[in-house]
Short mmCIF file of C-alpha atoms and ligand atoms in Angstrom, two decimals:
data_model
loop_
_atom_site.label_atom_id
_atom_site.label_comp_id
_atom_site.label_asym_id
_atom_site.label_seq_id
_atom_site.Cartn_x
_atom_site.Cartn_y
_atom_site.Cartn_z
CA MET A 19 2.13 -0.90 -0.78
CA GLU A 20 3.05 -2.74 -3.99
CA LEU A 21 3.86 -0.48 -6.93
CA GLU A 22 1.35 -0.82 -9.77
CA LEU A 23 3.92 -0.62 -12.53
CA THR A 24 1.59 -1.73 -15.32
CA ASP A 25 -0.68 1.20 -14.50
CA MET A 26 2.14 3.80 -14.63
CA GLN A 27 3.41 5.28 -17.86
CA GLY A 28 6.97 4.08 -18.42
CA LEU A 29 8.61 7.52 -18.25
CA ALA A 30 7.36 7.98 -14.69
CA ILE A 31 10.04 5.67 -13.40
CA ARG A 32 12.36 5.09 -16.37
CA GLY A 33 14.26 7.39 -18.73
CA HIS A 34 13.88 5.27 -21.91
CA GLY A 35 17.65 5.69 -22.25
CA HIS A 36 17.83 2.75 -24.70
CA LEU A 37 15.56 4.77 -27.04
CA PRO A 38 17.79 7.78 -27.80
CA HIS A 39 15.62 9.26 -30.59
CA ALA A 40 12.53 11.10 -29.45
CA GLN A 41 10.00 13.66 -30.60
CA TYR A 42 7.52 15.59 -28.50
CA LEU A 43 4.29 16.51 -30.28
CA LEU A 44 2.27 19.39 -28.90
CA MET A 45 -1.32 18.96 -30.06
CA ARG A 46 -4.58 20.90 -30.16
CA PHE A 47 -8.04 19.37 -30.33
CA SER A 48 -10.82 20.73 -32.52
CA SER A 49 -13.88 18.51 -32.24
CA LEU A 50 -14.94 16.68 -29.09
CA GLN A 51 -16.37 13.58 -30.76
CA GLU A 52 -13.47 13.09 -33.12
CA THR A 53 -10.93 13.77 -30.39
CA LYS A 54 -12.57 11.15 -28.16
CA ALA A 55 -12.34 8.56 -30.93
CA TYR A 56 -8.69 9.50 -31.51
CA PHE A 57 -7.86 9.46 -27.82
CA MET A 58 -9.34 5.96 -27.36
CA GLN A 59 -6.95 4.64 -29.99
CA LEU A 60 -3.98 6.59 -28.64
CA VAL A 61 -4.44 5.23 -25.12
CA LYS A 62 -3.95 1.67 -26.43
CA MET A 63 -0.46 2.62 -27.64
CA VAL A 64 0.76 3.98 -24.31
CA THR A 65 3.81 2.22 -22.87
CA HIS A 66 3.58 1.17 -19.22
CA ALA A 67 6.36 0.95 -16.67
CA GLY A 68 6.07 -2.84 -16.38
CA ASP A 69 7.61 -3.03 -19.84
CA LYS A 70 11.30 -2.71 -18.99
CA ARG A 71 12.79 -2.41 -22.47
CA PRO A 72 10.04 -1.55 -24.94
CA GLU A 73 10.93 -1.48 -28.65
CA PHE A 74 9.50 2.01 -28.83
CA ALA A 75 7.56 4.13 -26.35
CA CYS A 76 4.55 6.40 -26.49
CA GLN A 77 3.66 8.60 -23.50
CA VAL A 78 0.75 11.01 -23.17
CA ALA A 79 0.13 14.06 -21.00
CA LEU A 80 -2.71 16.60 -20.93
CA THR A 81 -2.98 20.23 -19.94
CA TYR A 82 -5.87 21.52 -17.87
CA SER A 83 -7.50 22.94 -21.00
CA GLY A 84 -7.03 19.55 -22.71
CA LEU A 85 -8.81 17.76 -19.87
CA ALA A 86 -11.60 20.35 -19.94
CA PHE A 87 -11.94 19.94 -23.70
CA LEU A 88 -12.26 16.17 -23.29
CA GLY A 89 -15.24 16.78 -21.00
CA VAL A 90 -13.73 15.71 -17.68
CA PRO A 91 -16.41 16.57 -15.07
CA ASP A 92 -16.18 19.99 -13.39
CA GLN A 93 -15.92 18.50 -9.93
CA THR A 94 -12.89 16.52 -11.08
CA LEU A 95 -11.30 19.50 -12.82
CA ALA A 96 -11.68 21.47 -9.60
CA SER A 97 -9.81 18.78 -7.67
CA PHE A 98 -6.54 19.33 -9.57
CA SER A 99 -3.97 21.57 -7.87
CA ARG A 100 -4.30 25.31 -8.25
CA GLU A 101 -0.98 25.65 -10.09
CA PHE A 102 -2.04 23.10 -12.66
CA ARG A 103 -5.47 24.68 -13.12
CA GLU A 104 -4.08 28.19 -13.50
CA GLY A 105 -1.18 27.14 -15.73
CA MET A 106 2.44 28.20 -16.00
CA THR A 107 1.75 31.63 -17.52
CA GLU A 108 -0.76 32.97 -14.98
CA PRO A 109 0.56 36.52 -14.25
CA HIS A 110 1.51 35.96 -10.61
CA ARG A 111 3.16 32.67 -11.56
CA GLN A 112 5.33 34.40 -14.20
CA PHE A 113 6.78 36.41 -11.37
CA ILE A 114 7.30 33.33 -9.16
CA LEU A 115 9.08 31.47 -11.93
CA GLY A 116 11.20 34.42 -13.07
CA ASP A 117 9.47 34.44 -16.47
CA THR A 118 9.89 38.18 -16.88
CA GLY A 119 11.91 40.38 -19.26
CA GLU A 120 13.25 38.30 -22.14
CA HIS A 121 11.88 35.12 -20.50
CA ALA A 122 8.30 36.42 -20.60
CA PRO A 123 5.65 34.21 -22.24
CA ASP A 124 5.08 36.97 -24.88
CA PHE A 125 8.25 35.70 -26.55
CA TRP A 126 7.49 31.99 -26.28
CA ASP A 127 6.94 29.75 -29.29
CA TRP A 128 4.31 27.70 -27.47
CA GLY A 129 2.37 27.69 -24.21
CA ARG A 130 1.92 31.50 -24.20
CA ASP A 131 -1.46 31.07 -22.59
CA SER A 132 -2.89 28.10 -20.78
CA SER A 133 -5.23 27.03 -23.59
CA ASP A 134 -2.56 27.08 -26.30
CA VAL A 135 -1.74 23.36 -26.07
CA HIS A 136 -4.10 20.51 -25.12
CA MET A 137 -1.91 17.45 -25.22
CA LEU A 138 1.69 16.29 -25.30
CA VAL A 139 2.51 13.02 -27.09
CA MET A 140 6.07 11.83 -26.48
CA LEU A 141 7.44 9.26 -28.90
CA PHE A 142 10.73 7.41 -28.31
CA ALA A 143 12.53 5.06 -30.73
CA SER A 144 15.84 3.27 -31.12
CA SER A 145 16.77 4.80 -34.49
CA ALA A 146 16.06 8.00 -36.40
CA MET A 147 14.25 6.00 -39.08
CA ALA A 148 12.03 4.17 -36.60
CA LEU A 149 11.19 7.50 -34.99
CA ASP A 150 10.28 9.12 -38.32
CA GLN A 151 7.88 6.26 -39.05
CA LEU A 152 6.33 6.49 -35.62
CA VAL A 153 5.85 10.25 -35.88
CA GLU A 154 4.46 10.09 -39.39
CA SER A 155 1.90 7.43 -38.57
CA GLU A 156 0.86 9.26 -35.37
CA LEU A 157 0.42 12.56 -37.20
CA ASN A 158 -1.52 10.91 -40.01
CA ARG A 159 -3.83 9.27 -37.52
CA ALA A 160 -4.28 12.52 -35.60
CA SER A 161 -5.18 14.49 -38.71
CA LEU A 162 -7.94 11.97 -39.54
CA PHE A 163 -9.60 13.08 -36.31
CA ARG A 164 -8.78 16.77 -36.75
CA VAL A 165 -6.32 16.70 -33.89
CA MET A 166 -3.90 19.40 -34.98
CA LEU A 167 -0.16 19.60 -34.52
CA HIS A 168 0.79 22.84 -32.73
CA SER A 169 4.56 22.16 -32.61
CA SER A 170 6.82 19.22 -33.13
CA LEU A 171 9.88 19.18 -30.89
CA PRO A 172 12.62 16.73 -31.86
CA THR A 173 14.79 15.87 -28.90
CA GLY A 174 17.79 13.62 -28.52
CA MET A 175 20.77 12.70 -26.46
CA LEU A 176 24.22 14.22 -26.83
CA HIS A 177 27.52 12.36 -26.71
CA ASP A 178 28.66 11.32 -23.25
CA GLN A 179 25.39 12.30 -21.52
CA LYS A 180 26.22 16.00 -21.91
CA GLU A 181 24.06 19.09 -22.12
CA HIS A 182 24.86 21.82 -24.68
CA PHE A 183 27.31 23.87 -22.60
CA GLY A 184 29.46 20.73 -22.46
CA PHE A 185 28.74 19.42 -18.95
CA ARG A 186 27.71 15.89 -18.11
CA ASP A 187 24.08 15.94 -16.99
CA ASP A 188 21.51 13.62 -15.48
CA ILE A 189 23.86 12.23 -12.84
CA SER A 190 21.97 13.13 -9.68
CA ARG A 191 18.54 11.59 -9.23
CA PRO A 192 16.52 11.08 -6.08
CA ILE A 193 16.60 7.39 -5.13
CA ILE A 194 13.04 6.07 -4.73
CA ALA A 195 12.84 3.82 -1.67
CA GLU A 196 10.19 1.48 -3.07
CA LEU A 197 12.19 0.86 -6.24
CA VAL A 198 15.41 -0.15 -4.51
CA LYS A 199 14.09 -1.89 -1.44
CA ASP A 200 16.17 -5.03 -1.96
CA LYS A 201 19.34 -3.22 -3.00
CA ASP A 202 22.10 -2.29 -0.58
CA LEU A 203 22.76 1.39 -1.20
CA GLY A 204 24.46 2.11 2.11
CA ASN A 205 23.55 5.43 3.63
CA ALA A 206 22.40 7.13 0.43
CA PRO A 207 19.16 9.02 1.20
CA LYS A 208 15.99 7.46 -0.20
CA TYR A 209 12.64 9.12 -0.76
CA PRO A 210 9.09 7.74 -0.82
CA ILE A 211 7.57 7.35 -4.24
CA GLY A 212 4.61 9.52 -3.17
CA GLU A 213 6.88 12.55 -3.67
CA PHE A 214 6.87 11.79 -7.38
CA ILE A 215 3.89 9.53 -8.16
CA MET A 216 0.33 9.97 -6.90
CA GLY A 217 -1.49 7.20 -5.03
CA TYR A 218 1.36 6.49 -2.61
CA LYS A 219 2.53 7.97 0.69
CA ASN A 220 4.82 11.01 0.54
CA LEU A 221 7.36 12.44 3.03
CA TYR A 222 4.56 13.64 5.28
CA ASP A 223 3.29 10.04 5.45
CA GLU A 224 0.21 11.22 3.56
CA TYR A 225 -1.14 10.29 0.17
CA ALA A 226 0.08 12.81 -2.37
CA PRO A 227 -2.72 15.26 -3.30
CA SER A 228 -4.56 13.76 -6.22
CA PRO A 229 -7.54 14.57 -8.49
CA VAL A 230 -10.73 12.60 -7.79
CA VAL A 231 -13.88 11.40 -9.55
CA PRO A 232 -17.17 10.86 -7.65
CA SER A 233 -17.66 7.08 -7.49
CA HIS A 234 -21.16 7.31 -8.99
CA THR A 235 -19.65 8.67 -12.22
CA PRO A 236 -20.29 6.27 -15.10
CA GLY A 237 -17.07 4.51 -16.14
CA SER A 238 -15.22 5.34 -12.92
CA GLN A 239 -15.37 1.74 -11.63
CA GLY A 240 -12.16 0.98 -13.49
CA LEU A 241 -10.33 3.45 -11.19
CA SER A 242 -9.23 2.62 -7.64
CA PRO A 243 -11.09 4.11 -4.66
CA HIS A 244 -9.31 7.15 -3.20
CA PRO A 245 -7.71 6.02 0.09
CA ASP A 246 -8.62 9.28 1.91
CA TYR A 247 -11.97 10.25 0.41
CA PRO A 248 -14.78 7.71 0.68
CA GLY A 249 -17.17 8.07 -2.24
CA PHE A 250 -14.43 9.17 -4.63
CA MET A 251 -12.23 7.32 -7.07
CA ASP A 252 -8.56 8.27 -7.45
CA LEU A 253 -7.90 9.72 -10.92
CA GLY A 254 -4.32 10.64 -10.00
CA ARG A 255 -3.18 7.20 -8.83
CA ASN A 256 -0.05 6.08 -10.69
CA GLY A 257 0.08 9.45 -12.45
CA THR A 258 1.88 12.70 -11.69
CA TYR A 259 2.34 16.29 -12.84
CA LEU A 260 4.81 16.89 -15.64
CA VAL A 261 6.51 20.29 -15.80
CA PHE A 262 7.85 21.14 -19.25
CA ARG A 263 10.09 24.14 -20.03
CA GLN A 264 11.81 24.65 -23.36
CA MET A 265 15.10 26.35 -22.45
CA GLN A 266 17.17 27.69 -25.33
CA GLN A 267 20.90 27.79 -24.55
CA ASP A 268 23.34 30.33 -26.00
CA VAL A 269 26.52 28.29 -25.93
CA VAL A 270 28.80 30.88 -27.53
CA ARG A 271 27.61 33.57 -25.14
CA PHE A 272 28.28 31.26 -22.19
CA TRP A 273 31.86 30.40 -23.16
CA ASP A 274 32.66 33.96 -24.37
CA TYR A 275 31.59 35.32 -21.01
CA VAL A 276 33.54 32.71 -19.05
CA LYS A 277 36.66 33.29 -21.19
CA SER A 278 36.39 37.06 -20.65
CA GLN A 279 36.63 36.46 -16.89
CA ALA A 280 39.67 34.16 -16.94
CA GLU A 281 43.33 34.49 -17.93
CA SER A 282 43.64 31.09 -19.61
CA SER A 283 41.53 28.28 -21.04
CA ASP A 284 42.19 26.09 -18.01
CA LYS A 285 41.07 28.87 -15.70
CA ALA A 286 37.97 29.45 -17.81
CA ILE A 287 37.02 25.77 -17.45
CA ALA A 288 37.62 25.94 -13.71
CA LEU A 289 35.40 29.04 -13.50
CA ALA A 290 32.61 27.41 -15.49
CA ALA A 291 32.87 24.38 -13.18
CA LYS A 292 32.41 26.72 -10.20
CA MET A 293 29.21 28.00 -11.82
CA VAL A 294 27.83 24.49 -12.35
CA GLY A 295 29.25 22.76 -9.24
CA ARG A 296 30.66 19.87 -11.26
CA TRP A 297 33.51 19.65 -13.79
CA PRO A 298 32.52 19.10 -17.44
CA ASP A 299 33.13 15.34 -16.99
CA GLY A 300 30.62 15.34 -14.12
CA SER A 301 33.04 14.98 -11.22
CA PRO A 302 31.78 17.06 -8.27
CA LEU A 303 33.85 20.03 -7.07
CA VAL A 304 33.22 19.13 -3.49
CA ARG A 305 35.21 15.90 -4.02
CA CYS A 306 37.85 17.19 -6.46
CA PRO A 307 38.02 21.01 -6.17
CA VAL A 308 41.32 21.53 -7.99
CA ALA A 309 41.04 19.34 -11.09
CA PRO A 310 38.49 16.93 -12.57
CA ASP A 311 38.74 13.29 -11.63
CA PRO A 312 37.20 11.07 -14.33
CA SER A 313 36.80 8.23 -11.85
CA LEU A 314 34.23 10.42 -10.07
CA SER A 315 32.14 11.40 -13.10
CA ASP A 316 29.08 9.52 -11.80
CA GLU A 317 29.69 10.40 -8.16
CA ASN A 318 26.59 11.51 -6.33
CA ASP A 319 27.07 10.33 -2.77
CA PHE A 320 28.22 13.59 -1.18
CA GLY A 321 27.01 16.41 1.03
CA TYR A 322 28.17 19.92 1.86
CA TRP A 323 27.75 20.26 5.64
CA ASP A 324 30.87 18.33 6.67
CA GLU A 325 32.79 18.71 3.45
CA ASP A 326 32.34 22.33 2.36
CA ARG A 327 30.13 24.50 4.56
CA SER A 328 31.80 27.73 3.45
CA GLY A 329 31.56 26.91 -0.26
CA LEU A 330 35.33 27.16 -0.81
CA LYS A 331 35.18 24.03 -2.98
CA CYS A 332 31.71 24.30 -4.49
CA PRO A 333 30.19 27.81 -4.30
CA LEU A 334 26.90 28.02 -2.41
CA GLY A 335 25.34 29.73 -5.42
CA SER A 336 26.45 27.17 -8.05
CA HIS A 337 23.71 25.52 -10.13
CA ILE A 338 23.77 22.14 -8.40
CA ARG A 339 24.05 23.61 -4.92
CA ARG A 340 21.06 25.90 -5.50
CA THR A 341 18.84 23.27 -7.09
CA ASN A 342 19.69 20.67 -4.44
CA PRO A 343 21.45 22.11 -1.39
CA ARG A 344 21.49 18.58 0.08
CA ASP A 345 22.53 18.67 3.76
CA HIS A 346 23.51 22.35 3.94
CA LEU A 347 21.01 25.18 3.70
CA VAL A 348 22.27 28.36 5.31
CA THR A 349 18.78 29.10 6.64
CA GLU A 350 18.83 25.89 8.72
CA THR A 351 20.86 25.44 11.88
CA SER A 352 21.69 21.76 11.59
CA GLN A 353 22.63 19.16 9.03
CA LYS A 354 19.52 17.15 9.92
CA ASP A 355 17.17 20.12 9.49
CA SER A 356 18.78 21.02 6.17
CA THR A 357 18.45 17.47 4.88
CA GLU A 358 14.80 17.25 5.94
CA MET A 359 13.94 20.64 4.47
CA VAL A 360 15.66 19.96 1.15
CA ALA A 361 14.01 16.53 0.81
CA LYS A 362 10.66 18.31 0.42
CA HIS A 363 11.79 20.10 -2.72
CA LEU A 364 13.15 17.37 -4.96
CA MET A 365 12.03 16.49 -8.47
CA LEU A 366 12.46 13.64 -10.94
CA ARG A 367 14.22 15.17 -13.94
CA LYS A 368 13.43 13.65 -17.32
CA GLY A 369 14.69 16.31 -19.74
CA ARG A 370 16.58 15.78 -22.96
CA PRO A 371 18.60 18.23 -25.09
CA TYR A 372 17.39 19.45 -28.46
CA GLY A 373 19.26 20.76 -31.49
CA ASP A 374 22.69 19.83 -32.88
CA PRO A 375 25.66 20.42 -30.59
CA LEU A 376 27.82 23.45 -31.41
CA VAL A 377 30.81 21.11 -31.63
CA ALA A 378 30.45 17.38 -32.19
CA THR A 379 33.26 16.42 -29.80
CA MET A 380 31.39 17.98 -26.86
CA GLN A 381 34.81 18.94 -25.46
CA VAL A 382 34.82 22.29 -23.68
CA SER A 383 38.25 23.15 -25.15
CA ASP A 384 36.56 23.01 -28.60
CA PHE A 385 33.51 24.99 -27.41
CA MET A 386 35.81 27.81 -26.40
CA LYS A 387 37.20 28.09 -29.95
CA ALA A 388 33.84 27.80 -31.75
CA THR A 389 31.89 30.65 -33.33
CA ASP A 390 28.13 30.99 -33.49
CA ASP A 391 26.51 28.81 -36.17
CA GLY A 392 23.11 30.52 -35.83
CA LYS A 393 21.37 27.24 -34.93
CA LYS A 394 18.90 26.86 -32.08
CA ARG A 395 19.65 24.39 -29.31
CA GLY A 396 18.80 23.86 -25.68
CA LEU A 397 17.19 21.64 -23.11
CA HIS A 398 13.65 20.33 -23.04
CA PHE A 399 13.59 20.48 -19.26
CA ILE A 400 11.02 18.07 -17.88
CA CYS A 401 10.44 17.13 -14.29
CA MET A 402 7.82 15.06 -12.52
CA VAL A 403 6.43 16.04 -9.13
CA THR A 404 3.26 15.40 -7.16
CA ASP A 405 3.21 18.96 -5.81
CA ILE A 406 4.15 21.59 -8.41
CA ARG A 407 4.16 24.42 -5.85
CA ARG A 408 6.19 22.69 -3.13
CA GLN A 409 8.69 21.10 -5.48
CA PHE A 410 9.31 22.74 -8.88
CA GLU A 411 8.02 26.28 -8.17
CA PHE A 412 9.67 26.46 -4.77
CA VAL A 413 13.07 25.58 -6.23
CA GLN A 414 12.67 27.97 -9.15
CA ASN A 415 11.50 30.83 -6.93
CA ASN A 416 13.43 30.44 -3.68
CA TRP A 417 16.64 28.84 -4.83
CA VAL A 418 17.25 29.40 -8.57
CA ASN A 419 16.18 33.02 -8.91
CA PHE A 420 16.31 34.38 -5.35
CA HIS A 421 19.10 36.97 -5.35
CA LYS A 422 19.75 36.56 -1.61
CA PHE A 423 20.04 32.78 -1.66
CA GLY A 424 22.76 31.35 0.56
CA GLY A 425 23.66 34.71 2.06
CA SER A 426 24.37 36.36 -1.29
CA GLU A 427 23.02 39.81 -2.14
CA GLN A 428 22.78 40.09 -5.90
CA ASP A 429 23.17 36.60 -7.31
CA ALA A 430 20.77 34.34 -9.20
CA ASP A 431 21.70 30.87 -10.49
CA PRO A 432 24.70 31.61 -12.76
CA ILE A 433 23.63 29.07 -15.41
CA ILE A 434 19.82 29.29 -15.60
CA GLY A 435 18.91 32.32 -13.48
CA ASN A 436 17.15 35.40 -14.82
CA HIS A 437 19.91 38.03 -14.63
CA TYR A 438 18.88 41.70 -14.52
CA HIS A 439 19.16 45.15 -12.89
CA GLN A 440 15.72 46.54 -12.11
CA ASP A 441 14.31 48.86 -9.43
CA GLN A 442 17.49 48.50 -7.37
CA VAL A 443 17.33 44.70 -7.55
CA VAL A 444 20.44 43.23 -9.11
CA THR A 445 20.66 39.52 -9.93
CA ASP A 446 23.54 39.26 -12.39
CA ARG A 447 26.39 38.54 -10.03
CA PHE A 448 27.99 35.34 -8.77
CA SER A 449 30.01 35.11 -5.58
CA ILE A 450 32.79 32.58 -5.39
CA PRO A 451 34.12 32.05 -1.88
CA THR A 452 37.92 32.15 -2.14
CA TYR A 453 40.57 32.58 0.55
CA PRO A 454 41.39 35.28 1.71
CA VAL A 455 39.01 37.42 -0.41
CA ARG A 456 35.97 36.14 -2.27
CA ARG A 457 35.77 36.57 -6.03
CA ARG A 458 32.70 38.08 -7.64
CA LEU A 459 31.57 37.87 -11.26
CA GLU A 460 29.47 40.78 -12.52
CA ASN A 461 27.24 41.61 -15.49
CA ILE A 462 26.45 37.98 -16.20
CA PRO A 463 24.19 37.84 -19.26
CA ASN A 464 21.34 35.36 -19.60
CA PHE A 465 22.72 32.14 -21.07
CA VAL A 466 19.32 30.50 -21.23
CA LYS A 467 15.99 31.80 -22.55
CA ILE A 468 12.62 30.19 -21.98
CA ARG A 469 10.96 29.45 -25.32
CA GLY A 470 7.85 27.58 -24.21
CA GLY A 471 6.34 25.72 -21.34
CA ALA A 472 3.29 24.26 -19.67
CA TYR A 473 2.11 22.14 -16.78
CA PHE A 474 0.72 18.75 -17.78
CA PHE A 475 -1.06 15.90 -16.01
CA PHE A 476 0.71 12.62 -16.77
CA PRO A 477 -2.00 10.07 -15.94
CA GLY A 478 -1.77 6.39 -15.12
CA LEU A 479 -3.20 3.99 -17.69
CA LYS A 480 -6.53 3.41 -15.94
CA ALA A 481 -6.99 7.18 -15.67
CA LEU A 482 -6.23 7.58 -19.39
CA LYS A 483 -8.86 4.95 -20.13
CA PHE A 484 -11.42 6.71 -17.93
CA ILE A 485 -10.73 10.05 -19.63
CA SER A 486 -11.08 8.49 -23.09
CA ASN A 487 -14.32 6.67 -22.28
CA PHE A 488 -16.04 9.29 -20.17
CA ASP A 489 -19.13 10.44 -21.93
CA GLY A 490 -20.61 13.10 -19.67
CA ILE A 491 -23.23 12.70 -16.95
C1 LIG B 529 19.32 24.77 -19.87
C2 LIG B 529 19.00 24.55 -18.62
C3 LIG B 529 19.80 23.68 -17.68
C4 LIG B 529 21.08 23.22 -17.77
C5 LIG B 529 22.09 23.46 -18.88
C6 LIG B 529 21.32 22.41 -16.59
C7 LIG B 529 22.52 21.76 -16.33
C8 LIG B 529 22.73 20.92 -15.25
C9 LIG B 529 23.93 20.16 -15.02
C10 LIG B 529 25.18 20.16 -15.92
C11 LIG B 529 23.77 19.48 -13.86
C12 LIG B 529 24.78 18.54 -13.19
C13 LIG B 529 24.43 17.08 -13.44
C14 LIG B 529 23.73 16.39 -12.32
O1 LIG B 529 24.01 16.68 -11.16
O2 LIG B 529 22.86 15.55 -12.61
C15 LIG B 529 22.45 19.79 -13.36
C16 LIG B 529 21.89 19.30 -12.20
C17 LIG B 529 20.64 19.66 -11.73
N1 LIG B 529 19.77 20.56 -12.26
FE1 LIG B 529 20.02 21.56 -14.00
N2 LIG B 529 20.21 22.44 -15.81
C18 LIG B 529 19.24 23.20 -16.43
C19 LIG B 529 17.98 23.49 -15.97
C20 LIG B 529 17.49 23.13 -14.74
C21 LIG B 529 16.21 23.54 -14.18
C22 LIG B 529 15.18 24.45 -14.85
C23 LIG B 529 16.11 22.97 -12.96
C24 LIG B 529 14.99 23.09 -11.95
C25 LIG B 529 14.42 24.22 -11.61
C26 LIG B 529 17.30 22.17 -12.75
C27 LIG B 529 17.54 21.39 -11.66
C28 LIG B 529 18.65 20.61 -11.48
C29 LIG B 529 18.79 19.68 -10.37
C30 LIG B 529 17.76 19.39 -9.27
C31 LIG B 529 20.05 19.08 -10.52
C32 LIG B 529 20.70 18.05 -9.60
C33 LIG B 529 21.46 18.74 -8.49
C34 LIG B 529 21.96 17.74 -7.48
O3 LIG B 529 21.19 16.87 -7.11
O4 LIG B 529 23.12 17.87 -7.07
N3 LIG B 529 18.12 22.31 -13.84
N4 LIG B 529 21.85 20.68 -14.22
#
């Protein structure tokens, strides 16, 4: 099936990397009529994926409470996935996601409960000045319609594609088969777009689950018929779910801890690389276990089954091996089964860092000498998935925070895991397979704290138009 790029919002398949300045506006609605009028104007500004290099970009996502506020019919609201309807902070979900202790929503700046935020407007520009103008005019327009700003989250890009701890990020991305069909990418695994965008077939050769509108609903004729449900139009087509987590990073705490566990700076860097699974320059441990190799800083064509089943090069519990175990999951008995199982739990990451870097050079040798400057910084983690439960929540629950992942006993993800001792459950350790005796880190503090979050629907353009025009039945 042809991809309907002009009906997808640009961020669904692009990163807007040529627009390094961005701001995310979390908004609340106050009056239905005024919001509708505002929303109709906003929808006209939305950038679609057919526009390859827009001068600026505007993207829009809505929470469940935002859709309900805008009067989306009950039958349609009920057709969204349970996770989206219940929201990120539903009590059982807090447990699944590891949002307990100091990560608990009680401490968040936004998204504490599912009706806190109605809409996310993401603005991207090529310069700080252009962004300021864009934000100012958007906020002025919003206030005319009593659409209120809940929080404004500036977000940017750090030197050399790094995240705040000093590691190169955003290297590994699932390759979408439909987007590369004419390119020769050798044996690199490719995944159907239905895993990430609704309206297309997924890995099960089924259409990704998608919200629907009864076809007799006024205004729904602009939508496409749902391929599986006669009598219903497909509101999800060319849209997806957007998972947003604001993750504050304590850079000094990270490097202080790592230094305290190593005899020299070089050994501290090697230890931190074991925790991530890549060297700071991005080169993967499985390919260069002893020292970084800058020629491999974009390398992503590797597996673990043949190259490192025991984790002697890249520990099984490292961040990249937990979040994407590729072709080696210890619970599976073959490389093929591992690969097939893991493929069902991938996500399209779209996050960007926020806050000034602790050191401008972004060199880890400088991070290790730096002292705390009291400023807040972190990652606006964003991922897009068509099945929040099967993809994002599964990874967070079963791989990131599960203390018995990969045959360990008391380990959570060393970088982003929730580390604690509670009711005989211990999660603050990290096992590093080493010959002849494994090494184990203990008392790992939390380096990351969740400061906000929500599940959003990131609709296609026709769906946005339907939502803005829908006037009740
Ligand atoms: C502050 C929080 C985080 C930091 C500092 C961080 C850092 C990193 C770094 C340095 C990489 C290696 C670069 C790459 O392979 O592209 C990476 C990869 C990755 N991260 Fe994170 N990450 C964070 C949060 C998360 C979260 C919340 C998830 C999902 C639950 C996640 C999922 C992934 C995935 C799927 C990969 C790619 C692994 C692969 O394909 O090999 N990360 N992260």
